[in-house]
Each structure stands twice: as structure tokens, then as C-alpha cells.
Amino acid sequence: MNFHRVKQLHGELTIPGDKSISHRSVMFGSIAKGITEIQGFLPGADCISTINCFRKMGITIEQDHSSVIVHGNGLHGLTKPDSILDCGNSGTTTRLISGILSAQNFSVTLTGDSSIQKRPMARIIDPLCQMGADITSINHNQCAPLHINGTHLHGIHYCSNVASAQVKSAILLAGLYADSPTSVTEPYVSRNHTELMLKQFGAELSCYDTTAAIQPATELYGQSITVPGDISSAAFFLAAGLLVPNSELLIRNVGINPTRDGILRVCKEMGGHITLLNTTNMGEPAADIFVSSSSLKGITIEGSIIPTLIDELPIIALMACFAQGTTTIKDAAELKVKESNRIAVMVKNLTAMGADVKETEDGMIIHGGKPLHGAIIDTKFDHRIAMTFAIAGMLADGETTLQNPECVTISYPEFYNDLKRCIQQ
Ligand code: S3P
């Protein structure tokens, strides 16, 4: 798929549902009693993997694009699947479901695609085993495929050395089934969708500083969930609106949970014109975002803001290429263990387009202001890399070619169509 420089972007768009919240709505609905109705569900490949896993464990789930109805069977209502659970490309499915499966009265094997089979699972295996779980990495490499023999769990206090919502959520979900309270402390607060939504489903949960604590539950109850648009998907349009000259975009109904809104803070600090309108809160805060072309300046991004924009760092690195001065990204070693090694892949592809960017131990240093030129981009089948370089191609001289562009179906199946509409409007 080829991209060329565009003159301007205009119009309005509604971003598809938040991936993290969509996963959780299906998972929690499946282990709750009664019906969970979900509006704004993301019908991306990752969330479909979650639906398929729970269907295999006996849950009836009706899905019509972004409307989903989950017929939950209660906390102890899952049944043993008759084959391996396939988590596809989804780290969230693999890690969160492991917390639930650790406490069932059956055993199961779960795996995913070649990317999932390389991603670190020790981070969930270790704490879950401390709770009494019986989990084996079948290839003895602390990665999927995992064999989980459901068993009786007890509560723990776990001090995690990574700020990871997937780790925190796996432990909290196991904690629902434990015989005593469970808590997780992280170095920085990661996204808190699990905490907000589990409370809505009736779990007893408290949060203080960087700790989340959960009481064992007897039952969760089906809910109506409205999923806001995914700020991680909106980020590509925010960047495009800021960087393409003479542009104005209105991005509707974007989730702005403070544990996810680092991209907005970064855009503003870089000098971007961004205005929030029509703020709402249907369980998760959301707003329309108006963005217009801006001159940007380089900044340093580090510390507690990192987990709030972890998935946006590829597109932030692209923004930094067009900012005056130097942008330094630190404390982001987690990027190396995402769907691809996003530090190495960003540095390689940005360099191929003529950017001045250096890889560091835990991030990147980008000297902005060098014009980009087209290149052939290896997306590594990573959806966020593909979307980042589609935007890069609209800002560069000459032609930019994306290899394996279809990987955007993981989180944003209509991405290229939505982008095309903003060029034509
Ligand atoms: C997610 C948490 C983050 C994020 C991922 C989705 C979630 O991962 O990068 O895309 O839904 O909990 P980590 O928990 O590994 O930081």
C-alpha cells in the first residue's frame, strides 16, 4: 500500500471503540451472572479473539459489529473448552484470561500467533503461581503456549517491577476467586479500566497511590457498558491533524481516562492546538477533540507519564521528527516487548525515511526538523507501526510503501478508509 504527501486534512470522524475496554467488557460479562450489553465494542481482530475464547468456554455471545450481548454464566460458569484457546495477536487476551483460567475447575492450553509466542509471560506466571496457580510454559521459555491447570487460589500482595495493566489485571481477576484479599502495587499507575469496570460489575475493590486491592467475590452481575472511542487509535489522527499543514479535524467521542491521556498532555506540551469539547462520563470519561495544524517543539517524555501513553510512543516519535529541537523518550523499555520491538522498528523505519533518531536502552532521542522522504516500510505485522507510517507517508517527499498494511485490523479495521475520508473532505 502506497502513501504520498497530502496538502490538508479536514472533517469529522468517530474513532472505533477502546480495545482495552472492549476486551474487559466481554471477559467480565462472561464471568458475571446475567446479561451484559455492550455498545461501541471494537470489532477488531484482538477483541474477536477474546469473544472466541469465551464462546469456547460455553458462553453465548451475540455480536453485531459494535453491539455485543454476553450471556454470562456467573463466576463459576465457564466450561472446559474442547480444544486450545487461540488468543491470536492479543497480549491482553492472553494475560487477562490466564488470571481467570488459573482458578477454574478444569485445565486448558492457550496460545496465539508467532508474535504472542515471543512475548514475556513470566510477568503473569510468577505472581499467579505465588497465588497457587499451576501454569506451565509448554516450550519452557516463559512464553505461550501455556498450559493452565485450574486450582484453588489464595490472595497475595504483589509488588510488580513493571507498570503493566495486563499484569495488574491478571492478578486482580485471579483475586476475585482467591480465598483472601489480593493487592498489586506498581511503580507507576497503569491504565485502570479493570478497576473501574470490575467495580461496576459489583466487585469490592479499592485503589490508593499505585496500589489496587480486591476482595474475593461470590458473584459479579451483568451490566450495560458503553465503550468510548480508543484514544490510542485517535492518536494517529491527532498527530496527522497537528502535522499536515492547513488541517482541522474533529475527532468524536474519544476516551480521556487520566491513566490513558498522556498523548494529550504531550501534544499540548509540544505546542499543539488541541481543544476538548462535550466531555461526558458513562463509566469512562470521553470527549470530542478538535485539532488543528501546529508548529511543534521537542520535549522530554519520561517517568510516570510513560504508562499513560505507552501505545502512542510510535506516533509520538513521528511527531518528534517534525518538532523543532530534540525529543527524548526515556523509561520506555516496555516498548521492546510489544507486538514488535517498537524501539528498534521505529528507529529503523524512521532512519530509512531520513530522520535523525537514535535508539537508547529505554527509548529514543530524536532531533527534529529533518525532512522525511518515502521508503519501503516493514511494519513487522504490528498495527501501530503500520498506522504510524501511513501518517509518515502523508508527510514525506515521494512514495512510502507499507509492507503488510492489513495488520491494522487488530485495532482499527477501517483505519485506511477513515484516513482517506479526511483527505477528501
Ligand atoms: C493493555 C495494556 C498495555 C497496552 C496494551 C493494552 C491492556 O500493555 O500496551 O496495548 O488492555 O491492559 P501492558 O500491560 O503490557 O503495559
Tab-separated table of N, CA and C in Angstrom, residues 275-329:
chain	number	residue	atom	x	y	z
A	275	THR	N	-8.240	21.067	21.506
A	275	THR	CA	-9.310	21.520	22.405
A	275	THR	C	-10.262	20.366	22.673
A	276	LEU	N	-10.608	20.161	23.948
A	276	LEU	CA	-11.590	19.128	24.305
A	276	LEU	C	-12.974	19.766	24.372
A	277	LEU	N	-13.963	19.095	23.792
A	277	LEU	CA	-15.344	19.608	23.772
A	277	LEU	C	-16.287	18.498	24.237
A	278	ASN	N	-17.467	18.886	24.723
A	278	ASN	CA	-18.548	17.929	25.015
A	278	ASN	C	-18.102	16.748	25.876
A	279	THR	N	-17.473	17.048	27.005
A	279	THR	CA	-16.994	15.960	27.877
A	279	THR	C	-18.178	15.197	28.479
A	280	THR	N	-18.091	13.856	28.504
A	280	THR	CA	-19.149	13.020	29.095
A	280	THR	C	-18.503	11.991	30.030
A	281	ASN	N	-19.326	11.304	30.810
A	281	ASN	CA	-18.793	10.178	31.592
A	281	ASN	C	-19.859	9.096	31.735
A	282	MET	N	-19.692	8.023	30.957
A	282	MET	CA	-20.611	6.877	31.038
A	282	MET	C	-19.830	5.695	31.619
A	283	GLY	N	-19.207	5.905	32.773
A	283	GLY	CA	-18.342	4.879	33.351
A	283	GLY	C	-16.885	5.188	33.075
A	284	GLU	N	-16.604	5.718	31.895
A	284	GLU	CA	-15.262	6.160	31.492
A	284	GLU	C	-15.430	7.564	30.904
A	285	PRO	N	-14.542	8.509	31.238
A	285	PRO	CA	-14.665	9.853	30.666
A	285	PRO	C	-14.348	9.862	29.169
A	286	ALA	N	-15.070	10.708	28.425
A	286	ALA	CA	-14.850	10.814	26.973
A	286	ALA	C	-15.077	12.262	26.556
A	287	ALA	N	-14.548	12.634	25.388
A	287	ALA	CA	-14.745	13.993	24.869
A	287	ALA	C	-14.543	13.984	23.361
A	288	ASP	N	-15.046	15.028	22.698
A	288	ASP	CA	-14.682	15.278	21.302
A	288	ASP	C	-13.377	16.080	21.346
A	289	ILE	N	-12.513	15.839	20.393
A	289	ILE	CA	-11.231	16.557	20.379
A	289	ILE	C	-11.092	17.283	19.044
A	290	PHE	N	-10.866	18.599	19.146
A	290	PHE	CA	-10.633	19.405	17.944
A	290	PHE	C	-9.134	19.665	17.839
A	291	VAL	N	-8.580	19.381	16.677
A	291	VAL	CA	-7.136	19.535	16.488
A	291	VAL	C	-6.879	20.314	15.203
A	292	SER	N	-5.890	21.208	15.238
A	292	SER	CA	-5.530	21.941	14.012
A	292	SER	C	-4.010	22.022	13.878
A	293	SER	N	-3.549	22.281	12.660
A	293	SER	CA	-2.107	22.276	12.351
A	293	SER	C	-1.347	23.186	13.300
A	294	SER	N	-0.203	22.743	13.743
A	294	SER	CA	0.556	23.489	14.753
A	294	SER	C	2.053	23.325	14.505
A	295	SER	N	2.833	24.319	14.983
A	295	SER	CA	4.296	24.150	14.988
A	295	SER	C	4.651	23.508	16.307
A	296	LEU	N	5.430	22.452	16.256
A	296	LEU	CA	5.740	21.699	17.484
A	296	LEU	C	7.183	21.924	17.907
A	297	LYS	N	7.412	21.732	19.225
A	297	LYS	CA	8.789	21.781	19.723
A	297	LYS	C	9.112	20.496	20.480
A	298	GLY	N	10.388	20.138	20.493
A	298	GLY	CA	10.818	18.900	21.152
A	298	GLY	C	10.688	18.997	22.666
A	299	ILE	N	10.425	17.852	23.316
A	299	ILE	CA	10.296	17.802	24.779
A	299	ILE	C	10.927	16.503	25.292
A	300	THR	N	10.985	16.377	26.621
A	300	THR	CA	11.427	15.113	27.224
A	300	THR	C	10.204	14.394	27.783
A	301	ILE	N	10.105	13.099	27.505
A	301	ILE	CA	8.957	12.301	27.955
A	301	ILE	C	9.515	11.148	28.775
A	302	GLU	N	9.175	11.103	30.059
A	302	GLU	CA	9.788	10.106	30.948
A	302	GLU	C	8.935	9.911	32.200
A	303	GLY	N	9.215	8.867	32.951
A	303	GLY	CA	8.633	8.668	34.278
A	303	GLY	C	7.173	8.268	34.241
A	304	SER	N	6.386	8.881	35.144
A	304	SER	CA	5.023	8.403	35.379
A	304	SER	C	4.085	8.607	34.187
A	305	ILE	N	4.456	9.486	33.249
A	305	ILE	CA	3.571	9.682	32.085
A	305	ILE	C	3.665	8.489	31.112
A	306	ILE	N	4.766	7.753	31.165
A	306	ILE	CA	5.011	6.705	30.157
A	306	ILE	C	3.873	5.678	30.076
A	307	PRO	N	3.411	5.086	31.212
A	307	PRO	CA	2.322	4.104	31.054
A	307	PRO	C	1.039	4.715	30.493
A	308	THR	N	0.867	6.022	30.612
A	308	THR	CA	-0.373	6.659	30.133
A	308	THR	C	-0.348	6.931	28.626
A	309	LEU	N	0.808	6.646	27.986
A	309	LEU	CA	0.895	6.852	26.533
A	309	LEU	C	1.730	5.770	25.870
A	310	ILE	N	1.845	4.616	26.542
A	310	ILE	CA	2.791	3.588	26.073
A	310	ILE	C	2.525	3.178	24.620
A	311	ASP	N	1.249	3.041	24.249
A	311	ASP	CA	0.939	2.593	22.879
A	311	ASP	C	1.042	3.727	21.864
A	312	GLU	N	1.148	4.968	22.356
A	312	GLU	CA	1.206	6.130	21.456
A	312	GLU	C	2.649	6.530	21.149
A	313	LEU	N	3.636	5.869	21.762
A	313	LEU	CA	5.020	6.312	21.567
A	313	LEU	C	5.491	6.209	20.108
A	314	PRO	N	5.044	5.212	19.333
A	314	PRO	CA	5.459	5.241	17.914
A	314	PRO	C	5.000	6.518	17.194
A	315	ILE	N	3.759	6.922	17.368
A	315	ILE	CA	3.279	8.115	16.657
A	315	ILE	C	3.879	9.383	17.281
A	316	ILE	N	4.169	9.345	18.591
A	316	ILE	CA	4.849	10.493	19.222
A	316	ILE	C	6.260	10.633	18.629
A	317	ALA	N	6.927	9.513	18.383
A	317	ALA	CA	8.275	9.571	17.784
A	317	ALA	C	8.198	10.222	16.402
A	318	LEU	N	7.127	9.930	15.668
A	318	LEU	CA	6.972	10.574	14.354
A	318	LEU	C	6.745	12.081	14.519
A	319	MET	N	5.897	12.438	15.494
A	319	MET	CA	5.665	13.873	15.735
A	319	MET	C	6.984	14.579	16.046
A	320	ALA	N	7.837	13.888	16.816
A	320	ALA	CA	9.116	14.492	17.227
A	320	ALA	C	9.994	14.805	16.018
A	321	CYS	N	9.860	14.015	14.944
A	321	CYS	CA	10.656	14.267	13.731
A	321	CYS	C	10.298	15.614	13.104
A	322	PHE	N	9.088	16.107	13.383
A	322	PHE	CA	8.630	17.378	12.794
A	322	PHE	C	8.664	18.523	13.800
A	323	ALA	N	9.195	18.252	14.997
A	323	ALA	CA	9.262	19.295	16.032
A	323	ALA	C	10.622	19.984	15.962
A	324	GLN	N	10.656	21.245	16.357
A	324	GLN	CA	11.928	21.957	16.436
A	324	GLN	C	12.651	21.487	17.692
A	325	GLY	N	13.930	21.120	17.558
A	325	GLY	CA	14.698	20.718	18.729
A	325	GLY	C	14.632	19.222	18.965
A	326	THR	N	15.059	18.834	20.170
A	326	THR	CA	15.265	17.413	20.479
A	326	THR	C	14.136	16.880	21.348
A	327	THR	N	13.662	15.696	21.012
A	327	THR	CA	12.711	14.988	21.881
A	327	THR	C	13.421	13.760	22.432
A	328	THR	N	13.370	13.607	23.755
A	328	THR	CA	13.982	12.443	24.400
A	328	THR	C	12.878	11.617	25.037
A	329	ILE	N	12.840	10.333	24.709
A	329	ILE	CA	11.880	9.394	25.317
A	329	ILE	C	12.680	8.437	26.192
